[in-house]
Amino acid sequence: KQEVTQIPAALSVPEGENLVLNCSFTDSAIYNLQWFRQDPGKGLTSLLLIQSSQREQTSGRLNASLDKSSGRSTLYIAASQPGDSATYLCAVVGGANSKLTFGKGITLSVRP
Amino acid sequence: DAGVIQSPRHEVTEMGQEVTLRCKPISGHNSLFWYRQTMMRGLELLIYFNNNVPIDDSGMPEDRFSAKMPNASFSTLKIQPSEPRDSAVYFCASGPSGAYEQYFGPGTRLTVT
């Protein structure tokens, strides 16, 4: 059974800091990996999707990497801003018709 | 497109009552997912439809939960009878095909007293 772990559960950083959020998964036979953002009281917004054949994806100040063999992914946020404060969830898909398995998320607080 | 639409956004009910949550997926999407989110367990998949057919309902907690998708533009998740431990945020998501690209609705916050 696939398990996705995100540690720590919460993180507080000063504005402007570059930071890395970690995600690990137990079964390396994944189809893809996604990072989502969730604002309080809201649904999830997809930030980046990395196919199993890819090593990284970039969008603006965000960069996500994937190392399938070690079962790890990182989300790098450059020059963090207070508006980046949210919960970031990592999720993997085990196969083309498989389901998304989510981590519990990392709640990020960026202090002005 | 308006995105995935869920109703109601908030529901407060008493234990034993029937609860029906509704979802309208994004037009043209073939896959629909119901999730439950709690602090303790995080985000869990309850059931997954593809072309209106249930593909995986292994996450449905027990017989009190049922889900239907009578057509491509509407789905319901019903809890009967509801219990306090069902209190959670329930999300609906849709995708063009399969599980690998999903768009989430705003969720329904259910409180059972």
Coordinates of C-alpha atoms in Angstrom, one line a residue:
Chain A
K1 CA 0.0 0.0 0.0
Q2 CA 1.4 3.4 -1.0
E3 CA 2.1 5.8 1.8
V4 CA 3.1 9.4 1.4
T5 CA 4.9 11.3 4.1
Q6 CA 5.5 15.0 4.5
I7 CA 7.7 16.2 7.4
P8 CA 7.6 18.6 9.1
A9 CA 3.8 19.2 9.5
A10 CA 4.4 22.9 9.9
L11 CA 7.1 25.4 8.9
S12 CA 7.5 29.1 9.7
V13 CA 10.1 31.2 7.8
P14 CA 10.8 34.9 7.4
E15 CA 9.9 36.6 4.1
G16 CA 12.5 36.4 1.4
E17 CA 13.9 33.0 2.4
N18 CA 14.4 30.2 -0.1
L19 CA 12.8 27.0 1.2
V20 CA 12.4 23.3 0.5
L21 CA 9.4 21.2 1.3
N22 CA 10.0 17.5 1.3
C23 CA 7.8 14.5 0.3
S24 CA 8.6 10.8 0.5
F25 CA 6.6 7.8 -0.8
T26 CA 7.1 4.1 -0.2
D27 CA 6.3 2.6 -3.6
S28 CA 8.5 3.9 -6.3
A29 CA 6.3 2.5 -9.1
I30 CA 4.4 5.8 -9.6
Y31 CA 2.8 7.2 -12.7
N32 CA 3.3 10.8 -11.6
L33 CA 3.6 13.1 -8.6
Q34 CA 1.7 16.3 -8.0
W35 CA 2.1 19.2 -5.6
F36 CA -1.0 21.0 -4.5
R37 CA -1.7 24.2 -2.5
Q38 CA -4.6 24.5 -0.1
D39 CA -5.6 27.8 1.4
P40 CA -7.7 27.8 4.6
G41 CA -11.3 26.9 3.9
K42 CA -10.6 26.3 0.3
G43 CA -10.1 23.4 -2.1
L44 CA -6.8 22.2 -3.6
T45 CA -5.0 23.9 -6.5
S46 CA -2.6 22.0 -8.5
L47 CA 0.8 23.7 -8.6
L48 CA 3.1 21.3 -10.5
L49 CA 2.8 17.8 -12.0
I50 CA 5.9 15.7 -12.7
Q51 CA 5.5 12.6 -14.9
S52 CA 7.4 9.5 -13.8
S53 CA 9.9 10.0 -16.7
Q54 CA 10.7 13.6 -15.7
R55 CA 13.2 14.8 -13.1
E56 CA 11.7 18.3 -12.4
Q57 CA 9.1 20.9 -13.3
T58 CA 9.2 24.7 -12.8
S59 CA 6.6 27.3 -12.6
G60 CA 7.6 30.8 -11.7
R61 CA 9.3 30.7 -8.2
L62 CA 8.4 27.1 -7.7
N63 CA 10.5 24.1 -8.7
A64 CA 9.6 20.5 -8.0
S65 CA 12.0 17.6 -8.4
L66 CA 11.4 13.9 -8.4
D67 CA 13.7 11.0 -7.6
K68 CA 11.7 7.9 -8.1
S69 CA 14.4 5.5 -7.1
S70 CA 14.7 7.0 -3.7
G71 CA 11.0 7.7 -3.3
R72 CA 11.5 11.4 -2.8
S73 CA 10.3 14.8 -4.1
T74 CA 11.0 18.3 -3.1
L75 CA 9.2 21.6 -3.7
Y76 CA 11.5 24.5 -3.8
I77 CA 10.1 28.0 -3.2
A78 CA 12.3 30.9 -4.1
A79 CA 12.2 34.2 -2.4
S80 CA 9.2 33.3 -0.2
Q81 CA 6.4 35.8 0.3
P82 CA 3.6 36.1 2.9
G83 CA 1.2 35.2 0.1
D84 CA 2.8 31.8 -0.1
S85 CA 1.4 30.9 3.3
A86 CA -0.8 27.9 2.8
T87 CA -0.7 24.1 3.2
Y88 CA 1.2 22.3 0.5
L89 CA 0.3 18.7 -0.2
C90 CA 2.1 16.1 -2.2
A91 CA 0.3 13.3 -4.0
V92 CA 1.3 10.3 -6.2
V93 CA -0.6 8.2 -8.7
G94 CA 0.3 4.6 -8.8
G95 CA -0.7 3.9 -12.4
A96 CA -2.8 5.2 -15.3
N97 CA -6.0 4.1 -13.7
S98 CA -4.9 4.2 -10.1
K99 CA -5.8 6.8 -7.5
L100 CA -4.1 9.8 -6.0
T101 CA -2.5 9.1 -2.6
F102 CA -2.0 12.2 -0.6
G103 CA 0.4 13.2 2.2
K104 CA -1.0 15.1 5.1
G105 CA 0.6 18.3 4.0
I106 CA 3.0 20.9 5.3
T107 CA 1.5 24.1 6.6
L108 CA 3.8 27.0 5.7
S109 CA 3.7 30.4 7.3
V110 CA 5.8 33.1 5.8
R111 CA 6.4 36.0 8.3
P112 CA 6.6 39.6 6.9
Chain B
D1 CA -15.5 27.5 -17.0
A2 CA -16.8 27.8 -13.5
G3 CA -14.7 24.9 -12.2
V4 CA -16.1 22.1 -10.0
I5 CA -19.2 23.2 -8.1
Q6 CA -20.2 21.7 -4.8
S7 CA -23.2 22.3 -2.7
P8 CA -23.9 23.0 0.0
R9 CA -20.7 24.7 1.2
H10 CA -21.6 24.1 4.8
E11 CA -24.0 21.6 6.4
V12 CA -24.8 21.2 10.0
T13 CA -27.1 18.3 10.9
E14 CA -28.0 16.1 13.8
M15 CA -26.9 12.6 14.3
G16 CA -29.2 10.1 12.5
Q17 CA -30.2 12.5 9.8
E18 CA -29.6 11.9 6.1
V19 CA -27.1 14.1 4.4
T20 CA -26.7 14.6 0.6
L21 CA -23.7 16.4 -0.9
R22 CA -23.8 17.5 -4.5
C23 CA -21.2 18.0 -7.2
K24 CA -21.1 19.3 -10.7
P25 CA -17.9 18.4 -12.5
I26 CA -16.1 20.5 -15.1
S27 CA -17.8 20.1 -18.4
G28 CA -16.1 17.5 -20.6
H29 CA -14.3 15.8 -17.7
N30 CA -14.8 12.0 -17.7
S31 CA -13.5 11.3 -14.2
L32 CA -15.0 12.3 -10.8
F33 CA -13.7 11.8 -7.3
W34 CA -15.1 12.2 -3.8
Y35 CA -12.6 12.8 -1.0
R36 CA -12.9 13.3 2.7
Q37 CA -10.4 15.5 4.7
T38 CA -9.9 15.4 8.4
M39 CA -7.1 16.6 10.6
M40 CA -6.4 13.1 11.8
R41 CA -6.5 11.2 8.6
G42 CA -5.7 13.8 6.0
L43 CA -7.3 13.6 2.5
E44 CA -8.8 10.2 1.7
L45 CA -10.3 9.0 -1.6
L46 CA -13.8 7.7 -1.0
I47 CA -14.9 6.8 -4.5
Y48 CA -13.8 7.3 -8.1
F49 CA -16.1 7.3 -11.2
N50 CA -15.0 7.1 -14.8
N51 CA -17.6 7.8 -17.5
N52 CA -20.3 7.8 -14.8
V53 CA -19.3 4.2 -13.7
P54 CA -17.9 3.6 -10.2
I55 CA -14.3 2.3 -10.7
D56 CA -13.0 2.2 -7.1
D57 CA -15.2 2.5 -4.0
S58 CA -12.8 0.8 -1.6
G59 CA -12.5 4.0 0.3
M60 CA -16.2 4.2 1.2
P61 CA -16.1 3.8 5.0
E62 CA -19.2 1.7 5.4
D63 CA -22.7 1.0 4.1
R64 CA -24.0 4.3 5.5
F65 CA -22.2 6.0 2.6
S66 CA -23.4 5.8 -1.0
A67 CA -22.5 7.7 -4.1
K68 CA -24.2 8.1 -7.5
M69 CA -23.4 9.6 -10.8
P70 CA -26.6 9.5 -12.9
N71 CA -25.1 11.6 -15.7
A72 CA -21.8 13.3 -16.7
S73 CA -22.7 16.6 -15.1
F74 CA -23.9 15.6 -11.6
S75 CA -22.9 13.4 -8.7
T76 CA -24.2 12.9 -5.1
L77 CA -22.6 11.5 -2.0
K78 CA -25.2 10.4 0.6
I79 CA -24.7 9.6 4.3
Q80 CA -27.6 7.8 6.0
P81 CA -27.7 7.8 8.9
S82 CA -25.1 10.4 9.7
E83 CA -22.8 10.2 12.8
P84 CA -20.6 12.7 14.6
R85 CA -17.5 10.9 13.3
D86 CA -18.6 11.8 9.7
S87 CA -17.8 15.5 10.5
A88 CA -15.2 16.5 7.9
V89 CA -14.7 18.5 4.7
Y90 CA -15.8 16.6 1.7
F91 CA -14.2 17.4 -1.7
C92 CA -15.3 16.6 -5.2
A93 CA -12.7 16.7 -8.0
S94 CA -13.0 16.0 -11.7
G95 CA -10.5 15.3 -14.4
P96 CA -10.3 14.8 -18.1
S97 CA -9.4 11.2 -17.9
G98 CA -8.1 9.0 -15.1
A99 CA -6.6 10.0 -11.8
Y100 CA -3.5 11.9 -12.9
E101 CA -5.0 15.3 -13.5
Q102 CA -7.7 16.5 -11.0
Y103 CA -9.4 19.8 -10.3
F104 CA -10.9 20.3 -6.9
G105 CA -14.1 21.9 -5.8
P106 CA -14.2 24.2 -2.8
G107 CA -15.5 21.5 -0.5
T108 CA -18.5 21.0 1.8
R109 CA -17.8 21.3 5.5
L110 CA -20.1 18.8 7.3
T111 CA -20.7 19.0 11.0
V112 CA -22.8 16.3 12.6
T113 CA -23.9 17.0 16.2

